[in-house]
């Protein structure tokens, strides 16, 4: 794995000081953090940016940072409401999200969240959440008893489709099934409604026809909002079904973590969007299928 992290260097030593000099903010923002697995990193990724794991030690240091800096955890729905009503005030709000339903959330993340009195939202791919333990992407997922226990303890849940497919390439009936059946399954198991959706894999924001169709389907199915893998903090004018998030993993030291929370990492979205447009123009961007924040979620 590369030992040089260009995104960290650019964020801390160029973007951060530049933003301090300019001192210009474009309205209120809420950071939505995106985690996957709370486990030791495998070391088999090409660059720290693509790591999906966060060690329990690093995760605790990040949660301790949130508590020390006075952040209040809210749900994605609360973030949308607060931004729309312009009621953020002077408080620091943050949304903590997890994708994929891995069991290490139950065994490792949740006790740390409880320790620091923080809340989180977990997005489930329902085909991998059963009565027993089932593997997904090389990791074991929670079962429904554990999900219900967490739900009763205050963890919020949302849909991450049924089977975690590349939604953009699915026929319309399959797309509807992935979105509708996952929502229904979670509601049946928890006995309460859910209204949040997380898009799997890199979000094709450059494909306006697809994103408009997906937004209409999510709205018609009863979702109120959703999150994506697009990098950035959430603003009031943002499309509520494809909220931006900030990827976090084991390589985020506290200095970089704080910079992400403050908006210094948002610059990376522009670079990635240009890359998507170029790939689309040359006909090579129809599918993104590797395991990473702007590739997989």
mmCIF file of C-alpha atoms in Angstrom:
data_model
loop_
_atom_site.group_PDB
_atom_site.id
_atom_site.type_symbol
_atom_site.label_atom_id
_atom_site.label_comp_id
_atom_site.label_asym_id
_atom_site.label_seq_id
_atom_site.Cartn_x
_atom_site.Cartn_y
_atom_site.Cartn_z
ATOM 1 C CA UNK A 1 0.000 0.000 0.000
ATOM 2 C CA UNK A 2 1.228 3.481 -0.818
ATOM 3 C CA UNK A 3 2.641 5.329 2.199
ATOM 4 C CA UNK A 4 1.984 8.741 0.637
ATOM 5 C CA UNK A 5 -1.561 10.010 1.021
ATOM 6 C CA UNK A 6 -1.988 12.857 -1.442
ATOM 7 C CA UNK A 7 -5.540 13.650 -0.306
ATOM 8 C CA UNK A 8 -4.343 14.141 3.268
ATOM 9 C CA UNK A 9 -1.416 16.329 2.232
ATOM 10 C CA UNK A 10 -3.596 18.488 -0.016
ATOM 11 C CA UNK A 11 -6.301 18.806 2.652
ATOM 12 C CA UNK A 12 -4.065 19.714 5.590
ATOM 13 C CA UNK A 13 -1.347 21.747 3.918
ATOM 14 C CA UNK A 14 -3.133 23.475 1.044
ATOM 15 C CA UNK A 15 -6.927 23.457 1.323
ATOM 16 C CA UNK A 16 -7.138 23.992 5.086
ATOM 17 C CA UNK A 17 -4.833 27.036 5.252
ATOM 18 C CA UNK A 18 -6.375 28.440 2.076
ATOM 19 C CA UNK A 19 -9.872 28.207 3.562
ATOM 20 C CA UNK A 20 -8.670 29.912 6.742
ATOM 21 C CA UNK A 21 -7.272 32.794 4.684
ATOM 22 C CA UNK A 22 -10.340 33.184 2.512
ATOM 23 C CA UNK A 23 -12.656 32.693 5.519
ATOM 24 C CA UNK A 24 -15.695 32.225 3.341
ATOM 25 C CA UNK A 25 -18.472 29.763 4.101
ATOM 26 C CA UNK A 26 -21.330 29.031 1.728
ATOM 27 C CA UNK A 27 -24.059 28.522 4.290
ATOM 28 C CA UNK A 28 -24.576 26.046 7.111
ATOM 29 C CA UNK A 29 -23.351 22.484 6.646
ATOM 30 C CA UNK A 30 -23.685 19.171 8.474
ATOM 31 C CA UNK A 31 -21.037 16.448 8.054
ATOM 32 C CA UNK A 32 -22.327 12.897 7.518
ATOM 33 C CA UNK A 33 -19.606 10.365 8.317
ATOM 34 C CA UNK A 34 -19.515 7.106 6.351
ATOM 35 C CA UNK A 35 -18.101 3.981 8.007
ATOM 36 C CA UNK A 36 -18.188 0.339 6.974
ATOM 37 C CA UNK A 37 -16.363 -2.184 9.165
ATOM 38 C CA UNK A 38 -14.893 -1.622 12.638
ATOM 39 C CA UNK A 39 -12.052 -4.104 12.367
ATOM 40 C CA UNK A 40 -8.329 -4.245 11.753
ATOM 41 C CA UNK A 41 -7.386 -3.213 8.205
ATOM 42 C CA UNK A 42 -6.485 -6.015 5.828
ATOM 43 C CA UNK A 43 -3.668 -4.141 4.135
ATOM 44 C CA UNK A 44 -4.705 -5.427 0.709
ATOM 45 C CA UNK A 45 -5.912 -2.097 -0.711
ATOM 46 C CA UNK A 46 -3.878 -0.053 -3.174
ATOM 47 C CA UNK A 47 -4.200 3.212 -1.239
ATOM 48 C CA UNK A 48 -5.374 4.247 2.260
ATOM 49 C CA UNK A 49 -8.305 6.111 0.699
ATOM 50 C CA UNK A 50 -9.891 2.818 -0.399
ATOM 51 C CA UNK A 51 -9.751 1.114 3.004
ATOM 52 C CA UNK A 52 -13.174 0.004 4.288
ATOM 53 C CA UNK A 53 -12.031 -0.900 7.818
ATOM 54 C CA UNK A 54 -11.489 1.252 10.878
ATOM 55 C CA UNK A 55 -9.758 -0.334 13.852
ATOM 56 C CA UNK A 56 -11.626 -0.166 17.162
ATOM 57 C CA UNK A 57 -8.771 1.896 18.621
ATOM 58 C CA UNK A 58 -8.915 4.514 15.859
ATOM 59 C CA UNK A 59 -12.715 4.545 15.889
ATOM 60 C CA UNK A 60 -12.712 5.256 19.622
ATOM 61 C CA UNK A 61 -10.218 8.094 19.160
ATOM 62 C CA UNK A 62 -12.533 9.609 16.535
ATOM 63 C CA UNK A 63 -15.621 9.260 18.738
ATOM 64 C CA UNK A 64 -13.703 10.756 21.664
ATOM 65 C CA UNK A 65 -12.798 13.662 19.389
ATOM 66 C CA UNK A 66 -16.475 14.248 18.568
ATOM 67 C CA UNK A 67 -17.368 14.280 22.255
ATOM 68 C CA UNK A 68 -14.496 16.591 23.218
ATOM 69 C CA UNK A 69 -15.322 19.008 20.393
ATOM 70 C CA UNK A 70 -18.965 19.226 21.456
ATOM 71 C CA UNK A 71 -20.590 17.515 18.483
ATOM 72 C CA UNK A 72 -24.205 16.395 18.814
ATOM 73 C CA UNK A 73 -25.169 13.306 16.794
ATOM 74 C CA UNK A 74 -28.405 13.465 14.854
ATOM 75 C CA UNK A 75 -30.103 11.296 12.247
ATOM 76 C CA UNK A 76 -30.028 11.997 8.497
ATOM 77 C CA UNK A 77 -33.692 13.001 8.732
ATOM 78 C CA UNK A 78 -32.934 15.495 11.493
ATOM 79 C CA UNK A 79 -30.090 16.948 9.441
ATOM 80 C CA UNK A 80 -32.410 17.513 6.490
ATOM 81 C CA UNK A 81 -35.019 19.154 8.721
ATOM 82 C CA UNK A 82 -32.561 21.387 10.575
ATOM 83 C CA UNK A 83 -30.902 22.595 7.390
ATOM 84 C CA UNK A 84 -34.214 23.276 5.681
ATOM 85 C CA UNK A 85 -35.512 25.241 8.682
ATOM 86 C CA UNK A 86 -32.181 27.046 9.203
ATOM 87 C CA UNK A 87 -32.270 26.057 12.872
ATOM 88 C CA UNK A 88 -28.656 24.871 13.258
ATOM 89 C CA UNK A 89 -27.627 27.805 15.435
ATOM 90 C CA UNK A 90 -24.147 27.612 16.967
ATOM 91 C CA UNK A 91 -24.185 23.900 17.797
ATOM 92 C CA UNK A 92 -21.962 21.386 16.030
ATOM 93 C CA UNK A 93 -24.052 18.587 14.554
ATOM 94 C CA UNK A 94 -22.794 15.393 12.952
ATOM 95 C CA UNK A 95 -24.437 12.293 11.457
ATOM 96 C CA UNK A 96 -22.686 8.933 11.887
ATOM 97 C CA UNK A 97 -23.606 6.265 9.332
ATOM 98 C CA UNK A 98 -22.532 2.677 8.708
ATOM 99 C CA UNK A 99 -23.104 0.637 5.553
ATOM 100 C CA UNK A 100 -23.394 -3.115 4.982
ATOM 101 C CA UNK A 101 -24.656 -4.470 8.330
ATOM 102 C CA UNK A 102 -21.396 -6.028 9.479
ATOM 103 C CA UNK A 103 -21.495 -7.741 12.871
ATOM 104 C CA UNK A 104 -18.467 -5.822 14.104
ATOM 105 C CA UNK A 105 -20.817 -2.840 14.455
ATOM 106 C CA UNK A 106 -22.677 -4.850 17.117
ATOM 107 C CA UNK A 107 -19.539 -6.148 18.848
ATOM 108 C CA UNK A 108 -17.100 -3.234 18.448
ATOM 109 C CA UNK A 109 -18.718 0.024 17.313
ATOM 110 C CA UNK A 110 -21.884 0.099 19.394
ATOM 111 C CA UNK A 111 -20.150 -0.227 22.804
ATOM 112 C CA UNK A 112 -17.883 2.696 21.863
ATOM 113 C CA UNK A 113 -20.842 4.771 20.692
ATOM 114 C CA UNK A 114 -22.581 4.061 24.008
ATOM 115 C CA UNK A 115 -19.463 5.021 25.946
ATOM 116 C CA UNK A 116 -19.467 8.484 24.365
ATOM 117 C CA UNK A 117 -23.261 8.838 24.234
ATOM 118 C CA UNK A 118 -23.358 9.033 20.428
ATOM 119 C CA UNK A 119 -26.027 7.838 17.993
ATOM 120 C CA UNK A 120 -25.613 6.170 14.597
ATOM 121 C CA UNK A 121 -27.592 5.016 11.571
ATOM 122 C CA UNK A 122 -26.918 1.610 9.986
ATOM 123 C CA UNK A 123 -27.889 0.731 6.398
ATOM 124 C CA UNK A 124 -28.690 -2.944 5.797
ATOM 125 C CA UNK A 125 -28.452 -5.080 2.624
ATOM 126 C CA UNK A 126 -31.297 -7.351 3.672
ATOM 127 C CA UNK A 127 -30.278 -10.470 1.704
ATOM 128 C CA UNK A 128 -27.321 -10.826 4.078
ATOM 129 C CA UNK A 129 -29.218 -10.232 7.326
ATOM 130 C CA UNK A 130 -30.746 -13.546 8.415
ATOM 131 C CA UNK A 131 -31.532 -15.494 11.573
ATOM 132 C CA UNK A 132 -27.978 -16.825 11.650
ATOM 133 C CA UNK A 133 -24.689 -15.257 10.648
ATOM 134 C CA UNK A 134 -24.042 -14.741 6.939
ATOM 135 C CA UNK A 135 -20.900 -13.437 5.219
ATOM 136 C CA UNK A 136 -20.829 -10.446 2.904
ATOM 137 C CA UNK A 137 -17.701 -8.985 1.289
ATOM 138 C CA UNK A 138 -15.593 -11.311 3.423
ATOM 139 C CA UNK A 139 -17.132 -10.220 6.727
ATOM 140 C CA UNK A 140 -19.914 -11.626 8.901
ATOM 141 C CA UNK A 141 -23.176 -9.688 9.061
ATOM 142 C CA UNK A 142 -25.519 -9.204 11.983
ATOM 143 C CA UNK A 143 -28.629 -11.323 12.397
ATOM 144 C CA UNK A 144 -32.138 -9.977 12.916
ATOM 145 C CA UNK A 145 -32.090 -10.576 16.697
ATOM 146 C CA UNK A 146 -29.030 -8.346 16.961
ATOM 147 C CA UNK A 147 -30.582 -5.736 14.678
ATOM 148 C CA UNK A 148 -33.717 -5.638 16.836
ATOM 149 C CA UNK A 149 -31.617 -5.337 19.993
ATOM 150 C CA UNK A 150 -29.753 -2.371 18.521
ATOM 151 C CA UNK A 151 -32.985 -0.811 17.278
ATOM 152 C CA UNK A 152 -34.449 -1.014 20.776
ATOM 153 C CA UNK A 153 -31.280 0.638 22.096
ATOM 154 C CA UNK A 154 -31.675 3.628 19.784
ATOM 155 C CA UNK A 155 -29.731 2.713 16.646
ATOM 156 C CA UNK A 156 -31.516 3.922 13.498
ATOM 157 C CA UNK A 157 -31.741 1.673 10.440
ATOM 158 C CA UNK A 158 -32.193 2.244 6.751
ATOM 159 C CA UNK A 159 -32.127 0.296 3.507
ATOM 160 C CA UNK A 160 -28.986 -0.554 1.553
ATOM 161 C CA UNK A 161 -30.988 -2.534 -1.055
ATOM 162 C CA UNK A 162 -31.619 -6.283 -0.947
ATOM 163 C CA UNK A 163 -28.476 -7.718 -2.540
ATOM 164 C CA UNK A 164 -26.176 -4.686 -2.889
ATOM 165 C CA UNK A 165 -26.132 -4.649 -6.709
ATOM 166 C CA UNK A 166 -25.060 -2.034 -9.225
ATOM 167 C CA UNK A 167 -28.442 -0.321 -9.409
ATOM 168 C CA UNK A 168 -27.612 1.707 -12.485
ATOM 169 C CA UNK A 169 -27.415 -1.349 -14.759
ATOM 170 C CA UNK A 170 -30.526 -3.152 -13.466
ATOM 171 C CA UNK A 171 -33.743 -3.555 -15.489
ATOM 172 C CA UNK A 172 -36.553 -1.452 -14.088
ATOM 173 C CA UNK A 173 -38.379 -4.352 -12.329
ATOM 174 C CA UNK A 174 -35.167 -5.412 -10.559
ATOM 175 C CA UNK A 175 -34.410 -1.843 -9.538
ATOM 176 C CA UNK A 176 -37.873 -1.522 -7.998
ATOM 177 C CA UNK A 177 -37.519 -4.849 -6.206
ATOM 178 C CA UNK A 178 -34.174 -3.927 -4.647
ATOM 179 C CA UNK A 179 -35.571 -0.668 -3.308
ATOM 180 C CA UNK A 180 -39.055 -1.796 -2.263
ATOM 181 C CA UNK A 181 -38.374 -5.243 -0.800
ATOM 182 C CA UNK A 182 -35.460 -4.112 1.345
ATOM 183 C CA UNK A 183 -37.601 -1.414 2.942
ATOM 184 C CA UNK A 184 -40.472 -3.819 3.542
ATOM 185 C CA UNK A 185 -38.220 -6.482 5.065
ATOM 186 C CA UNK A 186 -36.642 -4.120 7.578
ATOM 187 C CA UNK A 187 -40.023 -2.706 8.549
ATOM 188 C CA UNK A 188 -41.442 -6.203 9.046
ATOM 189 C CA UNK A 189 -38.511 -7.261 11.235
ATOM 190 C CA UNK A 190 -38.410 -4.092 13.342
ATOM 191 C CA UNK A 191 -42.121 -3.388 13.495
ATOM 192 C CA UNK A 192 -41.613 0.269 12.582
ATOM 193 C CA UNK A 193 -41.285 2.324 9.432
ATOM 194 C CA UNK A 194 -37.962 3.321 7.890
ATOM 195 C CA UNK A 195 -37.454 6.263 5.574
ATOM 196 C CA UNK A 196 -33.737 6.353 4.744
ATOM 197 C CA UNK A 197 -31.820 4.763 1.842
ATOM 198 C CA UNK A 198 -28.085 4.376 1.132
ATOM 199 C CA UNK A 199 -26.924 3.984 -2.459
ATOM 200 C CA UNK A 200 -24.428 1.109 -2.977
ATOM 201 C CA UNK A 201 -21.252 1.623 -4.998
ATOM 202 C CA UNK A 202 -20.061 4.875 -6.557
ATOM 203 C CA UNK A 203 -22.987 7.228 -7.043
ATOM 204 C CA UNK A 204 -23.474 8.123 -10.747
ATOM 205 C CA UNK A 205 -24.243 11.794 -10.161
ATOM 206 C CA UNK A 206 -23.235 12.616 -13.729
ATOM 207 C CA UNK A 207 -26.058 10.421 -15.103
ATOM 208 C CA UNK A 208 -28.955 12.839 -14.641
ATOM 209 C CA UNK A 209 -31.548 10.636 -16.330
ATOM 210 C CA UNK A 210 -30.852 7.770 -13.927
ATOM 211 C CA UNK A 211 -30.629 9.904 -10.793
ATOM 212 C CA UNK A 212 -33.941 11.607 -11.583
ATOM 213 C CA UNK A 213 -35.575 8.220 -12.144
ATOM 214 C CA UNK A 214 -34.108 6.856 -8.917
ATOM 215 C CA UNK A 215 -35.218 9.892 -6.907
ATOM 216 C CA UNK A 216 -38.780 9.522 -8.175
ATOM 217 C CA UNK A 217 -38.769 5.808 -7.301
ATOM 218 C CA UNK A 218 -37.439 6.412 -3.787
ATOM 219 C CA UNK A 219 -40.067 9.092 -3.202
ATOM 220 C CA UNK A 220 -42.871 6.895 -4.544
ATOM 221 C CA UNK A 221 -41.729 3.990 -2.352
ATOM 222 C CA UNK A 222 -41.991 6.053 0.810
ATOM 223 C CA UNK A 223 -38.430 7.084 1.509
ATOM 224 C CA UNK A 224 -37.961 10.589 2.888
ATOM 225 C CA UNK A 225 -34.235 10.966 2.195
ATOM 226 C CA UNK A 226 -31.110 9.018 1.305
ATOM 227 C CA UNK A 227 -27.319 9.125 1.416
ATOM 228 C CA UNK A 228 -24.736 8.591 -1.306
ATOM 229 C CA UNK A 229 -20.976 8.117 -1.660
ATOM 230 C CA UNK A 230 -20.520 11.612 -3.093
ATOM 231 C CA UNK A 231 -17.928 13.399 -0.959
ATOM 232 C CA UNK A 232 -18.863 16.502 0.992
ATOM 233 C CA UNK A 233 -20.900 18.018 3.804
ATOM 234 C CA UNK A 234 -24.651 18.461 3.507
ATOM 235 C CA UNK A 235 -26.125 21.869 2.719
ATOM 236 C CA UNK A 236 -29.721 23.070 2.805
ATOM 237 C CA UNK A 237 -30.170 23.192 -0.963
ATOM 238 C CA UNK A 238 -28.878 19.658 -1.508
ATOM 239 C CA UNK A 239 -31.015 16.887 -3.041
ATOM 240 C CA UNK A 240 -32.254 15.093 0.065
ATOM 241 C CA UNK A 241 -32.315 11.640 -1.534
ATOM 242 C CA UNK A 242 -28.595 11.721 -2.378
ATOM 243 C CA UNK A 243 -26.962 13.434 0.582
ATOM 244 C CA UNK A 244 -23.184 13.731 0.483
ATOM 245 C CA UNK A 245 -21.006 11.919 2.992
ATOM 246 C CA UNK A 246 -17.426 11.949 4.249
ATOM 247 C CA UNK A 247 -15.630 8.587 4.055
ATOM 248 C CA UNK A 248 -13.726 7.689 7.226
ATOM 249 C CA UNK A 249 -11.391 4.777 7.873
ATOM 250 C CA UNK A 250 -8.489 3.595 9.993
ATOM 251 C CA UNK A 251 -5.981 5.895 8.245
ATOM 252 C CA UNK A 252 -7.762 9.071 9.348
ATOM 253 C CA UNK A 253 -5.737 10.488 12.207
ATOM 254 C CA UNK A 254 -7.435 13.017 14.475
ATOM 255 C CA UNK A 255 -6.001 15.987 12.543
ATOM 256 C CA UNK A 256 -7.441 14.796 9.231
ATOM 257 C CA UNK A 257 -10.651 13.697 10.956
ATOM 258 C CA UNK A 258 -11.198 17.192 12.349
ATOM 259 C CA UNK A 259 -10.468 18.736 8.955
ATOM 260 C CA UNK A 260 -13.083 16.511 7.336
ATOM 261 C CA UNK A 261 -15.642 17.616 9.908
ATOM 262 C CA UNK A 262 -14.854 21.278 9.207
ATOM 263 C CA UNK A 263 -15.293 20.961 5.450
ATOM 264 C CA UNK A 264 -11.647 20.956 4.368
ATOM 265 C CA UNK A 265 -12.029 17.602 2.583
ATOM 266 C CA UNK A 266 -14.958 18.665 0.404
ATOM 267 C CA UNK A 267 -12.615 19.800 -2.372
ATOM 268 C CA UNK A 268 -12.127 16.185 -3.459
ATOM 269 C CA UNK A 269 -15.658 16.008 -4.838
ATOM 270 C CA UNK A 270 -14.887 18.395 -7.676
ATOM 271 C CA UNK A 271 -11.884 16.350 -8.752
ATOM 272 C CA UNK A 272 -13.861 13.120 -8.677
ATOM 273 C CA UNK A 273 -16.801 14.626 -10.550
ATOM 274 C CA UNK A 274 -14.547 15.767 -13.377
ATOM 275 C CA UNK A 275 -13.082 12.273 -13.520
ATOM 276 C CA UNK A 276 -16.574 10.780 -13.786
ATOM 277 C CA UNK A 277 -17.491 13.133 -16.615
ATOM 278 C CA UNK A 278 -14.356 12.247 -18.528
ATOM 279 C CA UNK A 279 -15.015 8.535 -18.119
ATOM 280 C CA UNK A 280 -18.583 9.001 -19.263
ATOM 281 C CA UNK A 281 -17.425 10.899 -22.339
ATOM 282 C CA UNK A 282 -15.063 8.126 -23.379
ATOM 283 C CA UNK A 283 -17.642 5.438 -22.652
ATOM 284 C CA UNK A 284 -15.790 3.832 -19.768
ATOM 285 C CA UNK A 285 -17.771 5.040 -16.803
ATOM 286 C CA UNK A 286 -20.963 3.016 -16.857
ATOM 287 C CA UNK A 287 -19.959 0.758 -13.972
ATOM 288 C CA UNK A 288 -17.809 1.344 -10.919
ATOM 289 C CA UNK A 289 -17.320 -1.891 -9.053
ATOM 290 C CA UNK A 290 -14.449 -1.865 -6.615
ATOM 291 C CA UNK A 291 -14.699 -1.713 -2.864
ATOM 292 C CA UNK A 292 -14.132 1.883 -1.790
ATOM 293 C CA UNK A 293 -15.876 5.085 -0.576
ATOM 294 C CA UNK A 294 -16.448 6.489 -4.066
ATOM 295 C CA UNK A 295 -16.776 3.009 -5.491
ATOM 296 C CA UNK A 296 -18.570 0.863 -2.988
ATOM 297 C CA UNK A 297 -20.622 1.489 0.070
#
